[in-house]
PDB file of C-alpha atoms in Angstrom:
ATOM      1  CA  MET A  72      61.426   7.324  40.058  1.00 51.00           C
ATOM      2  CA  LYS A  73      60.191   7.622  36.545  1.00 51.00           C
ATOM      3  CA  LYS A  74      60.923  10.797  34.767  1.00 53.00           C
ATOM      4  CA  GLN A  75      57.954  12.550  33.324  1.00 55.00           C
ATOM      5  CA  ALA A  76      58.012  12.767  29.568  1.00 55.00           C
ATOM      6  CA  ASN A  77      58.669  16.206  28.246  1.00 59.00           C
ATOM      7  CA  LYS A  78      55.474  17.604  26.767  1.00 56.00           C
ATOM      8  CA  PRO A  79      55.691  19.790  23.708  1.00 55.00           C
ATOM      9  CA  GLU A  80      55.274  23.440  24.425  1.00 57.00           C
ATOM     10  CA  THR A  81      51.931  24.852  23.372  1.00 54.00           C
ATOM     11  CA  LYS A  82      51.288  28.480  22.727  1.00 54.00           C
ATOM     12  CA  GLU A  83      48.285  29.918  24.432  1.00 54.00           C
ATOM     13  CA  ALA A  84      45.673  30.958  21.893  1.00 51.00           C
ATOM     14  CA  SER A  85      45.057  34.655  21.721  1.00 55.00           C
ATOM     15  CA  TYR A  86      41.282  34.624  21.904  1.00 50.00           C
ATOM     16  CA  TYR A  87      41.086  38.315  22.598  1.00 51.00           C
ATOM     17  CA  GLN A  88      43.274  39.515  19.771  1.00 56.00           C
ATOM     18  CA  LEU A  89      41.466  42.379  18.059  1.00 55.00           C
ATOM     19  CA  HIS A  90      41.106  42.165  14.302  1.00 59.00           C
ATOM     20  CA  THR A  91      41.683  45.816  13.521  1.00 65.00           C
ATOM     21  CA  ASP A  92      41.109  45.393   9.797  1.00 66.00           C
ATOM     22  CA  ALA A  93      37.598  44.024  10.282  1.00 64.00           C
ATOM     23  CA  VAL A  94      36.759  46.762  12.778  1.00 62.00           C
ATOM     24  CA  GLU A  95      38.034  49.455  10.419  1.00 67.00           C
ATOM     25  CA  ASP A  96      35.952  48.036   7.554  1.00 67.00           C
ATOM     26  CA  LEU A  97      32.880  48.075   9.769  1.00 64.00           C
ATOM     27  CA  VAL A  98      33.423  51.653  10.942  1.00 64.00           C
ATOM     28  CA  THR A  99      34.068  53.034   7.458  1.00 69.00           C
ATOM     29  CA  ALA A 100      31.162  51.153   5.850  1.00 68.00           C
ATOM     30  CA  THR A 101      28.835  53.219   3.677  1.00 69.00           C
ATOM     31  CA  LYS A 102      25.975  52.491   1.312  1.00 65.00           C
ATOM     32  CA  GLU A 103      28.368  52.653  -1.629  1.00 66.00           C
ATOM     33  CA  ASN A 104      30.925  50.095  -0.398  1.00 67.00           C
ATOM     34  CA  THR A 105      28.459  47.771   1.362  1.00 69.00           C
ATOM     35  CA  PRO A 106      27.742  44.616  -0.658  1.00 70.00           C
ATOM     36  CA  LYS A 107      24.126  43.931  -1.549  1.00 71.00           C
ATOM     37  CA  TYR A 108      22.566  40.524  -1.007  1.00 67.00           C
ATOM     38  CA  SER A 109      19.327  39.112  -2.318  1.00 68.00           C
ATOM     39  CA  GLU A 110      16.373  38.468  -0.024  1.00 64.00           C
ATOM     40  CA  GLU A 111      16.696  34.707  -0.589  1.00 68.00           C
ATOM     41  CA  GLU A 112      20.314  34.707   0.542  1.00 68.00           C
ATOM     42  CA  LEU A 113      19.493  36.741   3.649  1.00 63.00           C
ATOM     43  CA  ASN A 114      16.676  34.356   4.557  1.00 65.00           C
ATOM     44  CA  ARG A 115      19.191  31.492   4.708  1.00 68.00           C
ATOM     45  CA  TYR A 116      20.802  33.035   7.788  1.00 65.00           C
ATOM     46  CA  ARG A 117      17.609  33.986   9.571  1.00 63.00           C
ATOM     47  CA  SER A 118      16.436  31.818  12.431  1.00 60.00           C
ATOM     48  CA  GLY A 119      12.982  30.303  12.437  1.00 57.00           C
ATOM     49  CA  ARG A 120      10.392  30.454   9.746  1.00 57.00           C
ATOM     50  CA  THR A 121      10.162  33.533   7.614  1.00 54.00           C
ATOM     51  CA  LYS A 122       7.170  35.567   8.685  1.00 60.00           C
ATOM     52  CA  ARG A 123       4.645  36.560   6.095  1.00 67.00           C
ATOM     53  CA  LYS A 124       5.079  40.229   5.354  1.00 74.00           C
ATOM     54  CA  PHE A 125       2.197  42.546   4.627  1.00 74.00           C
ATOM     55  CA  PRO A 126       2.689  45.657   2.506  1.00 82.00           C
ATOM     56  CA  GLN A 127       3.354  48.748   4.571  1.00 84.00           C
ATOM     57  CA  GLY A 128       0.562  50.602   2.814  1.00 86.00           C
ATOM     58  CA  LEU A 129      -1.917  47.946   3.940  1.00 90.00           C
ATOM     59  CA  LYS A 130      -0.757  48.231   7.559  1.00 91.00           C
ATOM     60  CA  VAL A 131      -1.105  52.017   7.476  1.00 93.00           C
ATOM     61  CA  ALA A 132      -4.569  51.751   5.919  1.00 94.00           C
ATOM     62  CA  LEU A 133      -5.719  49.343   8.637  1.00 95.00           C
ATOM     63  CA  ILE A 134      -4.367  51.598  11.390  1.00 95.00           C
ATOM     64  CA  LYS A 135      -6.136  54.666  10.004  1.00 96.00           C
ATOM     65  CA  PHE A 136      -9.315  52.683   9.370  1.00 96.00           C
ATOM     66  CA  TRP A 137      -9.396  51.519  12.986  1.00 96.00           C
ATOM     67  CA  PHE A 138      -8.794  54.945  14.537  1.00 96.00           C
ATOM     68  CA  TYR A 139     -11.250  56.761  12.262  1.00 97.00           C
ATOM     69  CA  GLY A 140     -13.851  54.090  12.926  1.00 96.00           C
ATOM     70  CA  ALA A 141     -13.338  54.680  16.654  1.00 95.00           C
ATOM     71  CA  VAL A 142     -13.996  58.396  16.084  1.00 95.00           C
ATOM     72  CA  CYS A 143     -17.351  57.521  14.542  1.00 94.00           C
ATOM     73  CA  PHE A 144     -18.185  55.198  17.434  1.00 94.00           C
ATOM     74  CA  PHE A 145     -17.383  57.649  20.235  1.00 93.00           C
ATOM     75  CA  VAL A 146     -18.370  60.935  18.562  1.00 92.00           C
ATOM     76  CA  PHE A 147     -21.160  60.334  16.065  1.00 90.00           C
ATOM     77  CA  TRP A 148     -22.738  57.467  17.979  1.00 89.00           C
ATOM     78  CA  GLY A 149     -21.830  58.707  21.464  1.00 86.00           C
ATOM     79  CA  LEU A 150     -22.722  62.390  20.989  1.00 84.00           C
ATOM     80  CA  GLY A 151     -25.439  61.824  18.408  1.00 76.00           C
ATOM     81  CA  LEU A 152     -28.102  62.044  21.124  1.00 74.00           C
ATOM     82  CA  TYR A 153     -26.904  65.469  22.251  1.00 78.00           C
ATOM     83  CA  LEU A 154     -25.673  67.121  19.048  1.00 78.00           C
ATOM     84  CA  ALA A 155     -26.930  67.060  15.484  1.00 77.00           C
ATOM     85  CA  GLY A 156     -26.225  68.495  12.068  1.00 84.00           C
ATOM     86  CA  LEU A 157     -23.428  71.037  11.752  1.00 88.00           C
ATOM     87  CA  ASP A 158     -22.651  71.019  15.481  1.00 90.00           C
ATOM     88  CA  LEU A 159     -21.918  67.300  15.402  1.00 90.00           C
ATOM     89  CA  GLN A 160     -19.839  67.664  12.247  1.00 92.00           C
ATOM     90  CA  PHE A 161     -17.873  70.533  13.821  1.00 94.00           C
ATOM     91  CA  VAL A 162     -17.004  68.457  16.884  1.00 94.00           C
ATOM     92  CA  GLY A 163     -16.242  65.466  14.665  1.00 94.00           C
ATOM     93  CA  ALA A 164     -13.825  67.530  12.557  1.00 96.00           C
ATOM     94  CA  ILE A 165     -11.933  68.680  15.653  1.00 96.00           C
ATOM     95  CA  VAL A 166     -11.701  65.123  16.992  1.00 96.00           C
ATOM     96  CA  LEU A 167     -10.530  63.870  13.584  1.00 96.00           C
ATOM     97  CA  GLY A 168      -7.687  66.393  13.623  1.00 96.00           C
ATOM     98  CA  MET A 169      -6.729  65.543  17.203  1.00 96.00           C
ATOM     99  CA  VAL A 170      -6.780  61.792  16.554  1.00 96.00           C
ATOM    100  CA  THR A 171      -4.705  62.246  13.406  1.00 96.00           C
ATOM    101  CA  ASP A 172      -2.043  64.276  15.213  1.00 95.00           C
ATOM    102  CA  LEU A 173      -1.948  62.674  18.658  1.00 94.00           C
ATOM    103  CA  LEU A 174      -2.691  59.026  17.868  1.00 94.00           C
ATOM    104  CA  ILE A 175      -2.268  58.042  14.223  1.00 95.00           C
ATOM    105  CA  ASN A 176       0.858  60.075  13.429  1.00 94.00           C
ATOM    106  CA  HIS A 177       2.526  59.169  16.737  1.00 92.00           C
ATOM    107  CA  PHE A 178       1.749  55.486  16.225  1.00 92.00           C
ATOM    108  CA  LEU A 179       3.164  55.524  12.684  1.00 92.00           C
ATOM    109  CA  ARG A 180       6.340  57.272  13.854  1.00 90.00           C
ATOM    110  CA  PHE A 181       6.722  54.842  16.757  1.00 89.00           C
ATOM    111  CA  THR A 182       6.444  51.769  14.527  1.00 86.00           C
ATOM    112  CA  GLU A 183       8.611  52.993  11.630  1.00 84.00           C
ATOM    113  CA  LYS A 184      11.657  50.839  10.872  1.00 80.00           C
ATOM    114  CA  LEU A 185      13.865  53.669   9.600  1.00 80.00           C
ATOM    115  CA  PRO A 186      13.935  57.307  10.752  1.00 82.00           C
ATOM    116  CA  GLY A 187      11.505  59.275   8.608  1.00 81.00           C
ATOM    117  CA  GLY A 188      10.008  56.154   7.054  1.00 82.00           C
ATOM    118  CA  SER A 189       6.487  57.179   8.047  1.00 86.00           C
ATOM    119  CA  ARG A 190       6.620  60.638   6.459  1.00 89.00           C
ATOM    120  CA  LYS A 191       5.143  59.447   3.172  1.00 89.00           C
ATOM    121  CA  TRP A 192       2.014  58.250   5.011  1.00 93.00           C
ATOM    122  CA  ILE A 193       1.500  61.455   7.027  1.00 93.00           C
ATOM    123  CA  LEU A 194       0.068  64.591   5.443  1.00 93.00           C
ATOM    124  CA  VAL A 195       1.240  67.078   8.090  1.00 92.00           C
ATOM    125  CA  THR A 196       4.798  66.064   8.951  1.00 88.00           C
ATOM    126  CA  ARG A 197       5.510  69.065  11.167  1.00 90.00           C
ATOM    127  CA  ARG A 198       5.494  68.342  14.887  1.00 89.00           C
ATOM    128  CA  GLY A 199       4.723  70.459  17.914  1.00 90.00           C
ATOM    129  CA  THR A 200       2.080  73.127  18.342  1.00 93.00           C
ATOM    130  CA  ALA A 201       2.169  74.245  14.709  1.00 94.00           C
ATOM    131  CA  GLY A 202       1.661  70.693  13.480  1.00 94.00           C
ATOM    132  CA  PHE A 203      -1.190  70.168  15.934  1.00 96.00           C
ATOM    133  CA  PHE A 204      -3.145  73.186  14.673  1.00 96.00           C
ATOM    134  CA  MET A 205      -2.418  72.233  11.061  1.00 96.00           C
ATOM    135  CA  ASN A 206      -3.900  68.806  11.747  1.00 96.00           C
ATOM    136  CA  LEU A 207      -6.969  70.451  13.284  1.00 96.00           C
ATOM    137  CA  ILE A 208      -7.500  72.284   9.995  1.00 97.00           C
ATOM    138  CA  TYR A 209      -6.855  69.016   8.180  1.00 97.00           C
ATOM    139  CA  GLY A 210      -9.609  67.455  10.282  1.00 96.00           C
ATOM    140  CA  PHE A 211     -12.124  69.890   8.766  1.00 97.00           C
ATOM    141  CA  LEU A 212     -10.901  68.953   5.277  1.00 97.00           C
ATOM    142  CA  LEU A 213     -11.383  65.276   6.106  1.00 97.00           C
ATOM    143  CA  MET A 214     -14.877  65.940   7.433  1.00 96.00           C
ATOM    144  CA  PHE A 215     -15.777  67.838   4.254  1.00 97.00           C
ATOM    145  CA  LEU A 216     -14.548  64.953   2.087  1.00 97.00           C
ATOM    146  CA  ILE A 217     -16.382  62.396   4.235  1.00 96.00           C
ATOM    147  CA  VAL A 218     -19.703  64.276   4.091  1.00 95.00           C
ATOM    148  CA  THR A 219     -19.269  64.772   0.341  1.00 96.00           C
ATOM    149  CA  ALA A 220     -18.597  61.057  -0.144  1.00 96.00           C
ATOM    150  CA  TYR A 221     -21.702  60.080   1.852  1.00 95.00           C
ATOM    151  CA  ASN A 222     -23.858  62.495  -0.144  1.00 95.00           C
ATOM    152  CA  MET A 223     -22.509  61.238  -3.471  1.00 95.00           C
ATOM    153  CA  ILE A 224     -23.006  57.576  -2.544  1.00 94.00           C
ATOM    154  CA  ASN A 225     -26.558  58.143  -1.308  1.00 93.00           C
ATOM    155  CA  THR A 226     -27.375  60.211  -4.406  1.00 93.00           C
ATOM    156  CA  VAL A 227     -26.321  57.316  -6.607  1.00 92.00           C
ATOM    157  CA  ILE A 228     -28.343  54.877  -4.472  1.00 91.00           C
ATOM    158  CA  VAL A 229     -31.472  57.041  -4.759  1.00 90.00           C
ATOM    159  CA  ALA A 230     -30.964  57.357  -8.514  1.00 89.00           C
ATOM    160  CA  ILE A 231     -30.833  53.565  -8.815  1.00 87.00           C
ATOM    161  CA  PHE A 232     -33.510  52.447  -6.335  1.00 84.00           C
ATOM    162  CA  GLY A 233     -35.717  55.538  -6.169  1.00 82.00           C
ATOM    163  CA  SER A 234     -36.462  57.831  -3.243  1.00 76.00           C
ATOM    164  CA  GLU A 235     -38.808  55.402  -1.485  1.00 78.00           C
ATOM    165  CA  GLY A 236     -37.262  52.435   0.276  1.00 75.00           C
ATOM    166  CA  ALA A 237     -33.727  53.148  -0.962  1.00 79.00           C
ATOM    167  CA  PRO A 238     -31.037  51.393   1.154  1.00 85.00           C
ATOM    168  CA  LEU A 239     -29.189  54.574   2.086  1.00 85.00           C
ATOM    169  CA  LEU A 240     -25.697  54.439   3.533  1.00 87.00           C
ATOM    170  CA  HIS A 241     -25.916  55.498   7.178  1.00 90.00           C
ATOM    171  CA  VAL A 242     -23.114  56.673   9.442  1.00 90.00           C
ATOM    172  CA  GLU A 243     -21.591  53.691  11.257  1.00 93.00           C
ATOM    173  CA  PRO A 244     -18.007  52.878  12.314  1.00 94.00           C
ATOM    174  CA  LEU A 245     -17.085  50.478   9.497  1.00 95.00           C
ATOM    175  CA  GLY A 246     -18.304  52.626   6.625  1.00 95.00           C
ATOM    176  CA  PHE A 247     -17.118  55.859   8.257  1.00 96.00           C
ATOM    177  CA  GLY A 248     -13.678  54.414   8.961  1.00 96.00           C
ATOM    178  CA  LEU A 249     -13.353  53.145   5.402  1.00 97.00           C
ATOM    179  CA  ILE A 250     -14.401  56.468   3.847  1.00 97.00           C
ATOM    180  CA  ALA A 251     -12.231  58.524   6.215  1.00 97.00           C
ATOM    181  CA  MET A 252      -9.234  56.285   5.572  1.00 97.00           C
ATOM    182  CA  GLY A 253      -9.794  56.589   1.813  1.00 96.00           C
ATOM    183  CA  ALA A 254     -10.048  60.388   2.054  1.00 97.00           C
ATOM    184  CA  ASP A 255      -6.853  60.564   4.110  1.00 97.00           C
ATOM    185  CA  MET A 256      -4.910  58.275   1.768  1.00 96.00           C
ATOM    186  CA  LEU A 257      -6.169  60.312  -1.198  1.00 96.00           C
ATOM    187  CA  CYS A 258      -4.851  63.541   0.336  1.00 96.00           C
ATOM    188  CA  VAL A 259      -1.508  61.916   1.154  1.00 95.00           C
ATOM    189  CA  THR A 260      -1.205  60.506  -2.379  1.00 95.00           C
ATOM    190  CA  ILE A 261      -1.914  63.916  -3.925  1.00 95.00           C
ATOM    191  CA  ARG A 262       0.683  65.538  -1.627  1.00 94.00           C
ATOM    192  CA  ASN A 263       3.316  62.916  -2.502  1.00 93.00           C
ATOM    193  CA  THR A 264       2.600  63.257  -6.227  1.00 94.00           C
ATOM    194  CA  LEU A 265       2.924  67.049  -6.134  1.00 93.00           C
ATOM    195  CA  ARG A 266       6.122  66.797  -4.104  1.00 91.00           C
ATOM    196  CA  LYS A 267       7.593  64.336  -6.607  1.00 91.00           C
ATOM    197  CA  ILE A 268       6.713  66.650  -9.506  1.00 92.00           C
ATOM    198  CA  VAL A 269       8.394  69.596  -7.763  1.00 90.00           C
ATOM    199  CA  ASP A 270      11.504  67.549  -6.899  1.00 88.00           C
ATOM    200  CA  ASP A 271      11.822  66.302 -10.486  1.00 88.00           C
ATOM    201  CA  ALA A 272      11.463  69.860 -11.776  1.00 86.00           C
ATOM    202  CA  LYS A 273      14.228  71.047  -9.433  1.00 85.00           C
ATOM    203  CA  LYS A 274      16.554  68.270 -10.614  1.00 85.00           C
ATOM    204  CA  LYS A 275      15.981  69.146 -14.260  1.00 83.00           C
ATOM    205  CA  ALA A 276      16.465  72.879 -13.640  1.00 74.00           C
TER     206      ALA A 276
END
């Protein structure tokens, strides 16, 4: 019988050996000791084609435009046959506040990438019952700004074309949504600017 050739001993690879140094570095990682990489270098390790990114401000503006336009469609067009004048504006202001609190703000918080990332796009950041009633009051402010904007635009149109046959701007979802979104973004911008001024003053003090 032939003797089997002695095979060299092989050590079994330790596939499950834990690299404690790497784990410790990962656990103790902070913003200060984490290396920063450029966007181009990060894209090299991403699978698939890089998606085209839209500015966050544009996304927020489109979301608010859509919801406020829906308010015009369901309230001013839907209830326009039953209510008119100040009564319709009163109901519209309440619905604007409710939509802002229950739909727009919740949607922005749900889609934010980092915790608190949507705060700069929301005027009333407080949640709960207090935040809800604050947004109801904010709805009346929005309605006042919207009515003022419509009156100013139509005044300019009448001054240009005359009182007879002037192409006045009527209430419809697209125009209403655009004006309401602009009024909301204006209020948020003013709030952010004032907050930045106060924070800078505190740092210098």
